[in-house]
mmCIF file of C-alpha atoms and ligand atoms in Angstrom:
data_model
loop_
_atom_site.group_PDB
_atom_site.id
_atom_site.type_symbol
_atom_site.label_atom_id
_atom_site.label_comp_id
_atom_site.label_asym_id
_atom_site.label_seq_id
_atom_site.Cartn_x
_atom_site.Cartn_y
_atom_site.Cartn_z
ATOM 1 C CA MET A 345 -12.826 -17.524 -8.495
ATOM 2 C CA THR A 346 -11.911 -21.161 -9.026
ATOM 3 C CA GLY A 347 -8.275 -22.120 -8.633
ATOM 4 C CA ARG A 348 -7.752 -22.942 -12.293
ATOM 5 C CA ILE A 349 -9.189 -19.709 -13.680
ATOM 6 C CA GLY A 350 -7.329 -17.791 -10.971
ATOM 7 C CA ASN A 351 -4.055 -19.353 -12.083
ATOM 8 C CA ILE A 352 -4.733 -18.576 -15.733
ATOM 9 C CA ILE A 353 -5.441 -14.966 -14.861
ATOM 10 C CA LEU A 354 -2.319 -14.708 -12.729
ATOM 11 C CA ILE A 355 -0.206 -16.064 -15.575
ATOM 12 C CA GLY A 356 -1.977 -13.577 -17.863
ATOM 13 C CA MET A 357 -1.114 -10.737 -15.489
ATOM 14 C CA ILE A 358 2.557 -11.677 -15.340
ATOM 15 C CA THR A 359 2.684 -12.096 -19.125
ATOM 16 C CA GLY A 360 0.968 -8.701 -19.458
ATOM 17 C CA ALA A 361 3.604 -7.105 -17.216
ATOM 18 C CA VAL A 362 6.502 -8.642 -19.172
ATOM 19 C CA LEU A 363 5.005 -7.724 -22.548
ATOM 20 C CA GLY A 364 4.227 -4.235 -21.254
ATOM 21 C CA LEU A 365 7.828 -3.794 -20.120
ATOM 22 C CA MET A 366 9.231 -4.924 -23.461
ATOM 23 C CA GLY A 367 6.641 -2.948 -25.415
ATOM 24 C CA GLY A 368 7.373 0.174 -23.360
ATOM 25 C CA LEU A 369 11.078 -0.091 -24.169
ATOM 26 C CA TRP A 370 10.799 -0.949 -27.863
ATOM 27 C CA LEU A 371 7.315 0.058 -29.052
ATOM 28 C CA GLY A 372 6.885 3.236 -27.049
ATOM 29 C CA ASP A 373 4.415 5.025 -29.303
ATOM 30 C CA PHE A 374 2.149 2.020 -29.657
ATOM 31 C CA MET A 375 2.154 1.512 -25.903
ATOM 32 C CA LEU A 376 1.236 5.136 -25.337
ATOM 33 C CA SER A 377 -1.646 4.740 -27.786
ATOM 34 C CA ILE A 378 -3.163 1.863 -25.802
ATOM 35 C CA LYS A 379 -2.526 3.412 -22.406
ATOM 36 C CA PHE A 380 -6.217 4.317 -22.180
ATOM 37 C CA LEU A 381 -6.986 0.610 -21.637
ATOM 38 C CA GLY A 382 -4.873 0.753 -18.504
ATOM 39 C CA THR A 383 -6.621 3.914 -17.380
ATOM 40 C CA MET A 384 -9.976 2.149 -17.772
ATOM 41 C CA PHE A 385 -8.764 -0.779 -15.658
ATOM 42 C CA LEU A 386 -7.529 1.621 -12.994
ATOM 43 C CA ASN A 387 -10.794 3.574 -13.062
ATOM 44 C CA ALA A 388 -12.777 0.359 -12.667
ATOM 45 C CA LEU A 389 -10.786 -0.505 -9.542
ATOM 46 C CA LYS A 390 -11.147 2.963 -8.089
ATOM 47 C CA MET A 391 -14.870 2.887 -8.873
ATOM 48 C CA VAL A 392 -15.477 0.118 -6.333
ATOM 49 C CA VAL A 393 -13.176 1.378 -3.575
ATOM 50 C CA VAL A 394 -15.555 3.742 -1.782
ATOM 51 C CA PRO A 395 -18.582 1.399 -1.550
ATOM 52 C CA LEU A 396 -16.264 -1.488 -0.708
ATOM 53 C CA VAL A 397 -14.509 0.326 2.127
ATOM 54 C CA VAL A 398 -17.740 1.601 3.650
ATOM 55 C CA ALA A 399 -19.654 -1.686 3.361
ATOM 56 C CA SER A 400 -16.803 -3.934 4.448
ATOM 57 C CA ILE A 401 -15.870 -1.843 7.471
ATOM 58 C CA ILE A 402 -19.501 -1.638 8.566
ATOM 59 C CA ILE A 403 -20.046 -5.375 8.324
ATOM 60 C CA GLY A 404 -16.589 -6.043 9.798
ATOM 61 C CA VAL A 405 -17.449 -3.985 12.860
ATOM 62 C CA THR A 406 -20.986 -5.315 13.235
ATOM 63 C CA SER A 407 -19.851 -8.938 12.850
ATOM 64 C CA LEU A 408 -17.689 -8.581 15.947
ATOM 65 C CA GLY A 409 -20.935 -8.478 17.891
ATOM 66 C CA ASP A 410 -19.766 -7.167 21.218
ATOM 67 C CA ILE A 411 -18.638 -3.574 20.799
ATOM 68 C CA ARG A 412 -15.884 -4.103 23.399
ATOM 69 C CA LYS A 413 -14.242 -6.596 21.070
ATOM 70 C CA LEU A 414 -13.839 -3.834 18.536
ATOM 71 C CA GLY A 415 -11.606 -1.894 20.921
ATOM 72 C CA ARG A 416 -9.397 -4.923 21.488
ATOM 73 C CA THR A 417 -9.237 -5.803 17.793
ATOM 74 C CA ALA A 418 -8.475 -2.207 16.845
ATOM 75 C CA GLY A 419 -5.736 -2.054 19.484
ATOM 76 C CA LYS A 420 -4.128 -5.263 18.255
ATOM 77 C CA THR A 421 -4.421 -4.141 14.638
ATOM 78 C CA LEU A 422 -2.719 -0.838 15.372
ATOM 79 C CA ALA A 423 -0.017 -2.637 17.365
ATOM 80 C CA TYR A 424 0.624 -4.910 14.363
ATOM 81 C CA TYR A 425 0.801 -1.923 12.003
ATOM 82 C CA MET A 426 3.182 0.035 14.219
ATOM 83 C CA ALA A 427 5.454 -2.904 15.044
ATOM 84 C CA THR A 428 5.894 -4.017 11.441
ATOM 85 C CA THR A 429 6.329 -0.475 10.165
ATOM 86 C CA GLY A 430 8.903 0.180 12.891
ATOM 87 C CA PHE A 431 10.830 -2.976 11.925
ATOM 88 C CA SER A 432 10.906 -1.962 8.316
ATOM 89 C CA VAL A 433 12.152 1.581 9.035
ATOM 90 C CA LEU A 434 14.878 0.106 11.211
ATOM 91 C CA VAL A 435 16.030 -2.160 8.395
ATOM 92 C CA GLY A 436 16.098 0.854 6.064
ATOM 93 C CA ILE A 437 18.121 3.002 8.477
ATOM 94 C CA ILE A 438 20.668 0.242 9.118
ATOM 95 C CA LEU A 439 21.108 -0.456 5.392
ATOM 96 C CA VAL A 440 21.506 3.155 4.335
ATOM 97 C CA ASN A 441 24.170 3.645 7.032
ATOM 98 C CA LEU A 442 26.026 0.534 5.890
ATOM 99 C CA ILE A 443 25.787 1.058 2.126
ATOM 100 C CA ARG A 444 26.024 4.886 2.179
ATOM 101 C CA PRO A 445 24.575 5.253 -1.343
ATOM 102 C CA GLY A 446 24.699 9.070 -1.250
ATOM 103 C CA ASP A 447 28.448 9.494 -0.732
ATOM 104 C CA GLY A 448 29.980 11.182 -3.767
ATOM 105 C CA VAL A 449 26.674 11.585 -5.650
ATOM 106 C CA PRO A 450 26.377 15.138 -7.072
ATOM 107 C CA PRO A 451 23.097 16.944 -6.260
ATOM 108 C CA ILE A 452 21.956 17.074 -9.898
ATOM 109 C CA GLY A 453 18.356 18.151 -10.459
ATOM 110 C CA ALA A 454 17.960 19.443 -6.918
ATOM 111 C CA GLU A 455 14.745 21.442 -6.837
ATOM 112 C CA VAL A 456 11.362 20.984 -5.238
ATOM 113 C CA PRO A 457 9.029 19.418 -7.832
ATOM 114 C CA GLU A 458 5.896 21.453 -8.552
ATOM 115 C CA PHE A 459 3.403 18.848 -7.366
ATOM 116 C CA VAL A 460 5.268 18.404 -4.101
ATOM 117 C CA ALA A 461 5.596 22.147 -3.501
ATOM 118 C CA SER A 462 1.903 22.740 -4.139
ATOM 119 C CA LYS A 463 0.636 19.915 -1.940
ATOM 120 C CA GLY A 464 3.228 19.563 0.779
ATOM 121 C CA GLY A 465 3.090 16.802 3.351
ATOM 122 C CA GLY A 466 1.282 18.950 5.892
ATOM 123 C CA THR A 467 1.931 18.532 9.579
ATOM 124 C CA ILE A 468 1.101 15.733 11.973
ATOM 125 C CA VAL A 469 -1.745 17.894 13.299
ATOM 126 C CA ASP A 470 -3.189 18.105 9.755
ATOM 127 C CA VAL A 471 -3.166 14.304 9.575
ATOM 128 C CA ILE A 472 -5.032 14.056 12.898
ATOM 129 C CA VAL A 473 -7.560 16.781 12.032
ATOM 130 C CA GLY A 474 -8.191 15.052 8.688
ATOM 131 C CA LEU A 475 -9.472 11.971 10.552
ATOM 132 C CA VAL A 476 -12.814 13.631 11.201
ATOM 133 C CA PRO A 477 -14.639 14.411 7.968
ATOM 134 C CA ASP A 478 -16.679 17.598 7.801
ATOM 135 C CA ASN A 479 -18.565 16.084 4.875
ATOM 136 C CA ILE A 480 -18.594 12.340 4.208
ATOM 137 C CA VAL A 481 -19.882 12.756 0.673
ATOM 138 C CA GLY A 482 -17.047 15.187 0.016
ATOM 139 C CA ALA A 483 -14.527 12.743 1.496
ATOM 140 C CA ALA A 484 -15.924 9.951 -0.705
ATOM 141 C CA ALA A 485 -15.904 12.157 -3.794
ATOM 142 C CA THR A 486 -12.287 13.151 -3.312
ATOM 143 C CA GLY A 487 -11.135 9.648 -2.428
ATOM 144 C CA GLN A 488 -10.142 10.435 1.169
ATOM 145 C CA ILE A 489 -10.414 6.977 2.639
ATOM 146 C CA LEU A 490 -9.327 7.577 6.220
ATOM 147 C CA PRO A 491 -12.213 9.892 7.183
ATOM 148 C CA LEU A 492 -14.607 7.443 5.536
ATOM 149 C CA ILE A 493 -13.203 4.651 7.675
ATOM 150 C CA VAL A 494 -13.720 6.721 10.814
ATOM 151 C CA PHE A 495 -17.341 7.303 9.832
ATOM 152 C CA ALA A 496 -17.928 3.639 8.905
ATOM 153 C CA VAL A 497 -16.492 2.405 12.226
ATOM 154 C CA LEU A 498 -18.744 4.805 14.105
ATOM 155 C CA PHE A 499 -21.758 3.880 11.996
ATOM 156 C CA GLY A 500 -21.134 0.128 12.315
ATOM 157 C CA GLY A 501 -20.571 0.529 16.048
ATOM 158 C CA VAL A 502 -23.903 2.250 16.664
ATOM 159 C CA LEU A 503 -25.766 -0.199 14.415
ATOM 160 C CA THR A 504 -24.922 -2.895 16.953
ATOM 161 C CA VAL A 505 -26.431 -0.981 19.837
ATOM 162 C CA ILE A 506 -29.783 0.065 18.355
ATOM 163 C CA GLY A 507 -31.196 -3.466 18.357
ATOM 164 C CA ASP A 508 -33.725 -4.617 15.764
ATOM 165 C CA LYS A 509 -33.725 -1.291 13.938
ATOM 166 C CA GLY A 510 -30.125 -1.874 12.942
ATOM 167 C CA LYS A 511 -30.635 -5.350 11.476
ATOM 168 C CA PRO A 512 -32.049 -4.407 8.037
ATOM 169 C CA VAL A 513 -29.311 -1.808 7.650
ATOM 170 C CA ILE A 514 -26.642 -4.407 8.390
ATOM 171 C CA ALA A 515 -28.273 -6.807 5.903
ATOM 172 C CA PHE A 516 -28.308 -4.007 3.331
ATOM 173 C CA PHE A 517 -24.573 -3.423 3.661
ATOM 174 C CA GLU A 518 -23.913 -7.184 3.556
ATOM 175 C CA GLY A 519 -25.695 -7.211 0.208
ATOM 176 C CA ILE A 520 -23.667 -4.260 -1.052
ATOM 177 C CA ASN A 521 -20.453 -5.947 0.005
ATOM 178 C CA ALA A 522 -21.326 -9.208 -1.739
ATOM 179 C CA ALA A 523 -22.338 -7.387 -4.938
ATOM 180 C CA ILE A 524 -19.182 -5.273 -5.010
ATOM 181 C CA MET A 525 -17.010 -8.367 -4.551
ATOM 182 C CA LYS A 526 -18.722 -9.879 -7.608
ATOM 183 C CA ILE A 527 -17.870 -6.755 -9.598
ATOM 184 C CA VAL A 528 -14.267 -7.096 -8.411
ATOM 185 C CA LEU A 529 -14.163 -10.599 -9.889
ATOM 186 C CA LEU A 530 -15.332 -9.224 -13.210
ATOM 187 C CA ILE A 531 -12.663 -6.515 -13.116
ATOM 188 C CA ILE A 532 -9.968 -9.106 -12.416
ATOM 189 C CA TYR A 533 -10.746 -10.779 -15.739
ATOM 190 C CA PHE A 534 -9.519 -7.629 -17.467
ATOM 191 C CA ALA A 535 -6.389 -7.340 -15.344
ATOM 192 C CA PRO A 536 -3.938 -8.889 -17.861
ATOM 193 C CA ILE A 537 -4.821 -6.293 -20.521
ATOM 194 C CA GLY A 538 -4.970 -3.481 -17.959
ATOM 195 C CA ILE A 539 -1.552 -4.399 -16.604
ATOM 196 C CA LEU A 540 -0.015 -4.654 -20.068
ATOM 197 C CA ALA A 541 -1.306 -1.193 -20.990
ATOM 198 C CA LEU A 542 -0.368 0.448 -17.677
ATOM 199 C CA ILE A 543 3.163 -0.962 -17.497
ATOM 200 C CA GLY A 544 3.731 -0.316 -21.217
ATOM 201 C CA GLY A 545 2.633 3.310 -20.828
ATOM 202 C CA ILE A 546 4.679 4.057 -17.735
ATOM 203 C CA VAL A 547 7.841 2.447 -19.129
ATOM 204 C CA ALA A 548 7.418 4.286 -22.462
ATOM 205 C CA GLU A 549 7.006 7.595 -20.637
ATOM 206 C CA ASN A 550 10.038 7.009 -18.438
ATOM 207 C CA ARG A 551 12.410 5.403 -20.908
ATOM 208 C CA ALA A 552 14.808 8.299 -20.504
ATOM 209 C CA SER A 553 15.218 7.721 -16.787
ATOM 210 C CA VAL A 554 15.727 3.961 -16.965
ATOM 211 C CA ASP A 555 19.492 4.456 -17.249
ATOM 212 C CA LYS A 556 19.407 6.467 -14.002
ATOM 213 C CA LEU A 557 18.342 3.290 -12.271
ATOM 214 C CA ILE A 558 21.688 1.779 -13.085
ATOM 215 C CA THR A 559 23.867 4.862 -12.828
ATOM 216 C CA ALA A 560 23.771 7.746 -10.339
ATOM 217 C CA LEU A 561 20.721 6.642 -8.418
ATOM 218 C CA GLY A 562 21.568 2.959 -8.704
ATOM 219 C CA MET A 563 22.980 2.452 -5.216
ATOM 220 C CA TYR A 564 20.109 4.371 -3.686
ATOM 221 C CA SER A 565 17.533 2.280 -5.571
ATOM 222 C CA LEU A 566 19.400 -0.856 -4.625
ATOM 223 C CA THR A 567 19.392 0.119 -0.941
ATOM 224 C CA VAL A 568 15.622 0.659 -1.015
ATOM 225 C CA ILE A 569 15.057 -2.592 -2.915
ATOM 226 C CA ILE A 570 17.302 -4.692 -0.636
ATOM 227 C CA GLY A 571 15.507 -3.241 2.386
ATOM 228 C CA LEU A 572 12.105 -4.016 0.890
ATOM 229 C CA LEU A 573 13.214 -7.540 0.045
ATOM 230 C CA ILE A 574 14.491 -8.198 3.580
ATOM 231 C CA HIS A 575 11.238 -6.954 5.048
ATOM 232 C CA ALA A 576 9.016 -8.774 2.555
ATOM 233 C CA SER A 577 10.844 -12.078 2.436
ATOM 234 C CA ILE A 578 12.164 -12.464 6.008
ATOM 235 C CA THR A 579 10.417 -10.275 8.582
ATOM 236 C CA LEU A 580 6.852 -10.470 7.301
ATOM 237 C CA PRO A 581 6.872 -14.215 6.422
ATOM 238 C CA LEU A 582 8.237 -14.982 9.916
ATOM 239 C CA ILE A 583 5.399 -13.008 11.464
ATOM 240 C CA LEU A 584 2.905 -14.773 9.179
ATOM 241 C CA ARG A 585 4.269 -18.188 10.149
ATOM 242 C CA LEU A 586 4.489 -17.566 13.887
ATOM 243 C CA LEU A 587 1.454 -15.371 14.517
ATOM 244 C CA GLY A 588 -0.724 -15.867 11.448
ATOM 245 C CA ARG A 589 -0.171 -19.661 11.364
ATOM 246 C CA LYS A 590 -0.102 -19.818 7.570
ATOM 247 C CA LYS A 591 2.469 -21.137 5.136
ATOM 248 C CA PRO A 592 4.216 -18.001 3.811
ATOM 249 C CA PHE A 593 5.039 -19.231 0.308
ATOM 250 C CA HIS A 594 1.588 -20.571 -0.308
ATOM 251 C CA TYR A 595 0.095 -17.380 1.071
ATOM 252 C CA PHE A 596 2.359 -15.356 -1.216
ATOM 253 C CA LEU A 597 1.314 -17.317 -4.312
ATOM 254 C CA ASN A 598 -2.327 -16.766 -3.459
ATOM 255 C CA MET A 599 -1.674 -13.029 -3.194
ATOM 256 C CA GLY A 600 -0.166 -12.955 -6.699
ATOM 257 C CA GLU A 601 -2.978 -11.009 -8.356
ATOM 258 C CA ALA A 602 -3.042 -8.362 -5.651
ATOM 259 C CA LEU A 603 0.742 -7.945 -5.613
ATOM 260 C CA ALA A 604 0.906 -7.671 -9.403
ATOM 261 C CA THR A 605 -1.865 -5.067 -9.301
ATOM 262 C CA ALA A 606 -0.080 -3.128 -6.564
ATOM 263 C CA PHE A 607 3.075 -3.045 -8.657
ATOM 264 C CA THR A 608 1.136 -1.953 -11.710
ATOM 265 C CA THR A 609 -1.079 0.718 -10.175
ATOM 266 C CA ALA A 610 1.300 2.041 -7.467
ATOM 267 C CA SER A 611 -1.776 2.513 -5.345
ATOM 268 C CA SER A 612 -2.724 0.457 -2.280
ATOM 269 C CA SER A 613 -6.216 1.862 -2.403
ATOM 270 C CA ALA A 614 -6.833 0.970 -6.059
ATOM 271 C CA THR A 615 -5.486 -2.511 -5.245
ATOM 272 C CA LEU A 616 -7.715 -2.946 -2.180
ATOM 273 C CA PRO A 617 -10.613 -4.715 -3.942
ATOM 274 C CA ILE A 618 -8.239 -7.370 -5.290
ATOM 275 C CA THR A 619 -6.361 -7.624 -1.982
ATOM 276 C CA MET A 620 -9.660 -8.411 -0.251
ATOM 277 C CA GLU A 621 -10.589 -11.033 -2.805
ATOM 278 C CA CYS A 622 -7.188 -12.788 -2.531
ATOM 279 C CA VAL A 623 -7.069 -12.675 1.282
ATOM 280 C CA GLU A 624 -10.645 -13.837 1.858
ATOM 281 C CA GLU A 625 -11.304 -16.201 -1.017
ATOM 282 C CA LYS A 626 -7.896 -17.679 -1.748
ATOM 283 C CA ASN A 627 -6.092 -17.487 1.569
ATOM 284 C CA ARG A 628 -9.267 -18.174 3.534
ATOM 285 C CA VAL A 629 -8.617 -15.576 6.194
ATOM 286 C CA ASP A 630 -11.567 -14.874 8.488
ATOM 287 C CA PRO A 631 -13.593 -12.254 6.550
ATOM 288 C CA ARG A 632 -14.408 -10.454 9.794
ATOM 289 C CA SER A 633 -10.705 -9.762 10.228
ATOM 290 C CA ALA A 634 -10.017 -9.032 6.548
ATOM 291 C CA SER A 635 -12.886 -6.598 6.193
ATOM 292 C CA PHE A 636 -11.576 -4.508 9.055
ATOM 293 C CA VAL A 637 -7.789 -4.894 8.796
ATOM 294 C CA LEU A 638 -7.397 -4.493 5.014
ATOM 295 C CA PRO A 639 -9.196 -1.184 4.324
ATOM 296 C CA LEU A 640 -7.566 0.391 7.376
ATOM 297 C CA GLY A 641 -4.204 -1.115 6.460
ATOM 298 C CA ALA A 642 -4.367 0.114 2.875
ATOM 299 C CA THR A 643 -4.642 3.613 4.248
ATOM 300 C CA ILE A 644 -2.342 3.693 7.263
ATOM 301 C CA ASN A 645 -0.106 0.610 7.201
ATOM 302 C CA MET A 646 2.658 1.235 4.701
ATOM 303 C CA ASP A 647 5.816 -0.666 5.616
ATOM 304 C CA GLY A 648 7.395 -0.132 2.206
ATOM 305 C CA THR A 649 6.704 3.591 2.190
ATOM 306 C CA ALA A 650 8.118 4.031 5.696
ATOM 307 C CA LEU A 651 11.334 2.216 4.781
ATOM 308 C CA TYR A 652 11.673 4.295 1.649
ATOM 309 C CA GLU A 653 11.104 7.582 3.537
ATOM 310 C CA ALA A 654 13.947 6.801 5.924
ATOM 311 C CA VAL A 655 16.361 5.624 3.223
ATOM 312 C CA ALA A 656 15.581 8.609 0.974
ATOM 313 C CA ALA A 657 16.014 11.160 3.783
ATOM 314 C CA LEU A 658 19.380 9.733 4.833
ATOM 315 C CA PHE A 659 20.453 9.421 1.193
ATOM 316 C CA ILE A 660 19.715 13.125 0.693
ATOM 317 C CA ALA A 661 21.697 13.955 3.856
ATOM 318 C CA GLN A 662 24.652 11.950 2.508
ATOM 319 C CA ILE A 663 24.537 13.764 -0.849
ATOM 320 C CA TYR A 664 24.720 17.142 0.880
ATOM 321 C CA GLY A 665 27.483 15.881 3.164
ATOM 322 C CA ILE A 666 25.350 16.358 6.276
ATOM 323 C CA ASP A 667 26.301 13.931 9.012
ATOM 324 C CA LEU A 668 23.157 13.180 10.975
ATOM 325 C CA SER A 669 23.560 12.389 14.662
ATOM 326 C CA ILE A 670 21.932 9.367 16.282
ATOM 327 C CA GLY A 671 19.339 11.790 17.706
ATOM 328 C CA ALA A 672 18.464 13.057 14.236
ATOM 329 C CA GLN A 673 18.209 9.478 12.969
ATOM 330 C CA VAL A 674 15.810 8.665 15.792
ATOM 331 C CA ILE A 675 13.704 11.620 14.653
ATOM 332 C CA ILE A 676 13.807 10.207 11.123
ATOM 333 C CA PHE A 677 12.665 6.856 12.493
ATOM 334 C CA PHE A 678 9.558 8.394 14.021
ATOM 335 C CA THR A 679 8.751 10.864 11.265
ATOM 336 C CA ALA A 680 9.196 8.227 8.536
ATOM 337 C CA THR A 681 6.715 6.029 10.411
ATOM 338 C CA LEU A 682 4.242 8.882 10.795
ATOM 339 C CA ALA A 683 4.722 10.026 7.200
ATOM 340 C CA SER A 684 3.778 6.523 6.049
ATOM 341 C CA VAL A 685 0.646 6.634 8.193
ATOM 342 C CA GLY A 686 -0.300 10.012 6.751
ATOM 343 C CA ALA A 687 0.540 9.153 3.129
ATOM 344 C CA ALA A 688 -2.521 8.653 0.964
ATOM 345 C CA ALA A 689 -2.719 5.237 -0.698
ATOM 346 C CA ILE A 690 -2.159 6.713 -4.149
ATOM 347 C CA PRO A 691 0.847 6.966 -6.498
ATOM 348 C CA GLU A 692 3.718 9.214 -5.364
ATOM 349 C CA ALA A 693 2.059 10.038 -2.030
ATOM 350 C CA GLY A 694 5.248 8.950 -0.276
ATOM 351 C CA LEU A 695 7.279 11.472 -2.235
ATOM 352 C CA VAL A 696 4.984 14.283 -1.114
ATOM 353 C CA MET A 697 5.294 13.145 2.521
ATOM 354 C CA MET A 698 9.083 13.400 2.256
ATOM 355 C CA THR A 699 8.679 17.098 3.032
ATOM 356 C CA LEU A 700 7.570 16.133 6.531
ATOM 357 C CA VAL A 701 10.618 13.952 7.198
ATOM 358 C CA LEU A 702 13.138 16.350 5.664
ATOM 359 C CA THR A 703 11.735 19.360 7.511
ATOM 360 C CA ALA A 704 11.832 17.506 10.839
ATOM 361 C CA VAL A 705 15.638 17.222 10.689
ATOM 362 C CA GLY A 706 16.340 20.391 8.694
ATOM 363 C CA LEU A 707 17.378 18.739 5.423
ATOM 364 C CA PRO A 708 16.968 20.679 2.145
ATOM 365 C CA LEU A 709 13.614 20.007 0.459
ATOM 366 C CA GLU A 710 15.345 20.374 -2.922
ATOM 367 C CA GLY A 711 16.727 16.883 -2.305
ATOM 368 C CA ILE A 712 13.330 15.540 -3.387
ATOM 369 C CA GLY A 713 14.141 16.668 -6.934
ATOM 370 C CA ILE A 714 17.162 14.336 -7.010
ATOM 371 C CA ILE A 715 15.210 11.179 -6.242
ATOM 372 C CA LEU A 716 12.233 12.169 -8.391
ATOM 373 C CA ALA A 717 13.608 10.634 -11.603
ATOM 374 C CA ILE A 718 13.246 7.058 -10.445
ATOM 375 C CA ASP A 719 10.394 7.421 -8.009
ATOM 376 C CA TRP A 720 7.907 6.031 -10.511
ATOM 377 C CA PHE A 721 9.737 2.693 -10.161
ATOM 378 C CA LEU A 722 10.419 2.670 -6.422
ATOM 379 C CA ASP A 723 6.803 3.699 -5.820
ATOM 380 C CA ARG A 724 5.683 0.440 -7.412
ATOM 381 C CA CYS A 725 8.097 -1.626 -5.340
ATOM 382 C CA ARG A 726 7.089 -0.027 -2.038
ATOM 383 C CA THR A 727 3.360 -0.239 -2.827
ATOM 384 C CA THR A 728 3.742 -3.987 -3.426
ATOM 385 C CA VAL A 729 5.335 -4.373 0.023
ATOM 386 C CA ASN A 730 2.640 -2.158 1.550
ATOM 387 C CA VAL A 731 -0.062 -4.494 0.231
ATOM 388 C CA TRP A 732 1.878 -7.617 1.287
ATOM 389 C CA GLY A 733 2.143 -6.219 4.830
ATOM 390 C CA ASP A 734 -1.596 -5.515 4.962
ATOM 391 C CA SER A 735 -2.485 -8.991 3.781
ATOM 392 C CA ILE A 736 -0.311 -10.588 6.460
ATOM 393 C CA GLY A 737 -1.882 -8.313 9.061
ATOM 394 C CA ALA A 738 -5.304 -9.714 8.184
ATOM 395 C CA ALA A 739 -4.054 -13.273 8.783
ATOM 396 C CA VAL A 740 -2.374 -12.349 12.070
ATOM 397 C CA ILE A 741 -5.398 -10.498 13.463
ATOM 398 C CA GLY A 742 -7.640 -13.329 12.207
ATOM 399 C CA GLN A 743 -5.788 -15.629 14.620
ATOM 400 C CA THR A 744 -6.376 -13.507 17.713
ATOM 401 C CA LYS A 745 -8.751 -14.798 20.312
ATOM 402 C CA GLU A 746 -11.515 -12.330 19.426
ATOM 403 C CA PHE A 747 -11.969 -14.265 16.171
ATOM 404 C CA ASN A 748 -11.439 -17.728 17.570
ATOM 405 C CA GLN A 749 -14.222 -18.069 20.080
HETATM 406 N N1 LIG B 877 1.885 4.558 -3.618
HETATM 407 C C1 LIG B 877 1.965 4.114 -2.256
HETATM 408 C C2 LIG B 877 0.734 3.309 -1.909
HETATM 409 O O1 LIG B 877 -0.319 3.504 -2.463
HETATM 410 C C3 LIG B 877 2.152 5.238 -1.307
HETATM 411 C C4 LIG B 877 3.487 5.868 -1.567
HETATM 412 O O2 LIG B 877 3.601 6.713 -2.461
HETATM 413 O O3 LIG B 877 4.455 5.475 -0.908
HETATM 414 O O4 LIG B 877 0.807 2.448 -1.069
#
């Protein structure tokens, strides 16, 4: 996409978001009637996710050439994910202990929401077992990205060791990847309308809870938002500058379309096609790095979600007057990190994973009901930070020596 058209679309997306917000507040019924346009935009994004993830991971792995490089790149990528997620949880834990947003808040609405009770976060073992798909078509059909990634890494890896027989297959997936990226460009043209309809619909549906943002749950929301801002505007840009060797503000502007889409869809996986386009085409990150780091990151690297898990768990403890020891807070640190790894890249997945964190330190699951009212909003904020963290990861890994020889 040329710079000028890209800028026009970005302005269109921001205008769409603002109009959607105002429309949702004042023209609720109309906004609900055009919500289907947003659903179509979202469907179009989801439509390309499975072929994009499979093709880009396969060509990402095969383009590394030497299979040993994959191990090193994967190790560095995981180290980046864990370090940044750990930083962000730490910021969350420090803030929630300083601000203490839960003190004096009555536990109104405390019950386990139906969709959380029925799904549950599962255990860590479930997350590990889920890595190996028993049926890749089934995993693709149900949008389980992580098992697909495992298969694509394996498939790409063996393509590099079967010699000439693998070459046409690699060329085939290169073609698929290029074609899907073209479709992504077409979808982006519709983003302003899609964003207007999605934001308008969600605000119209949640008008009643908007006041909760400023009242009872205000300090909690503020704690999460301050934490996200610190992570997104200090920690991550510093890492980008020092390790990714890019200018953070410029990089941020170029990510505008992806970040706006993340905020609108509350789904890192639905945003992935646009994240890839912004990182590769606009920020000129090595596509070999982007095509490996971004799909994996969308699924397991969620800095915003991890921070939110920790803040929410400690907020719930404060509401119930439970004083958590340092030991218990260390457990929250680790479980919040793992919960973010296990959370699917879809809306509200973080809320479902709260069960894992709360159970680990014996906090009442009913607490999830208290924070439910404003989760639709915080979900959008944390997803935006999740996508920002992934995009910086691609730049950082793109600077490692495996990609600079
Ligand atoms: N919606 C988030 C994402 O897709 C996950 C979460 O609920 O925290 O990144």
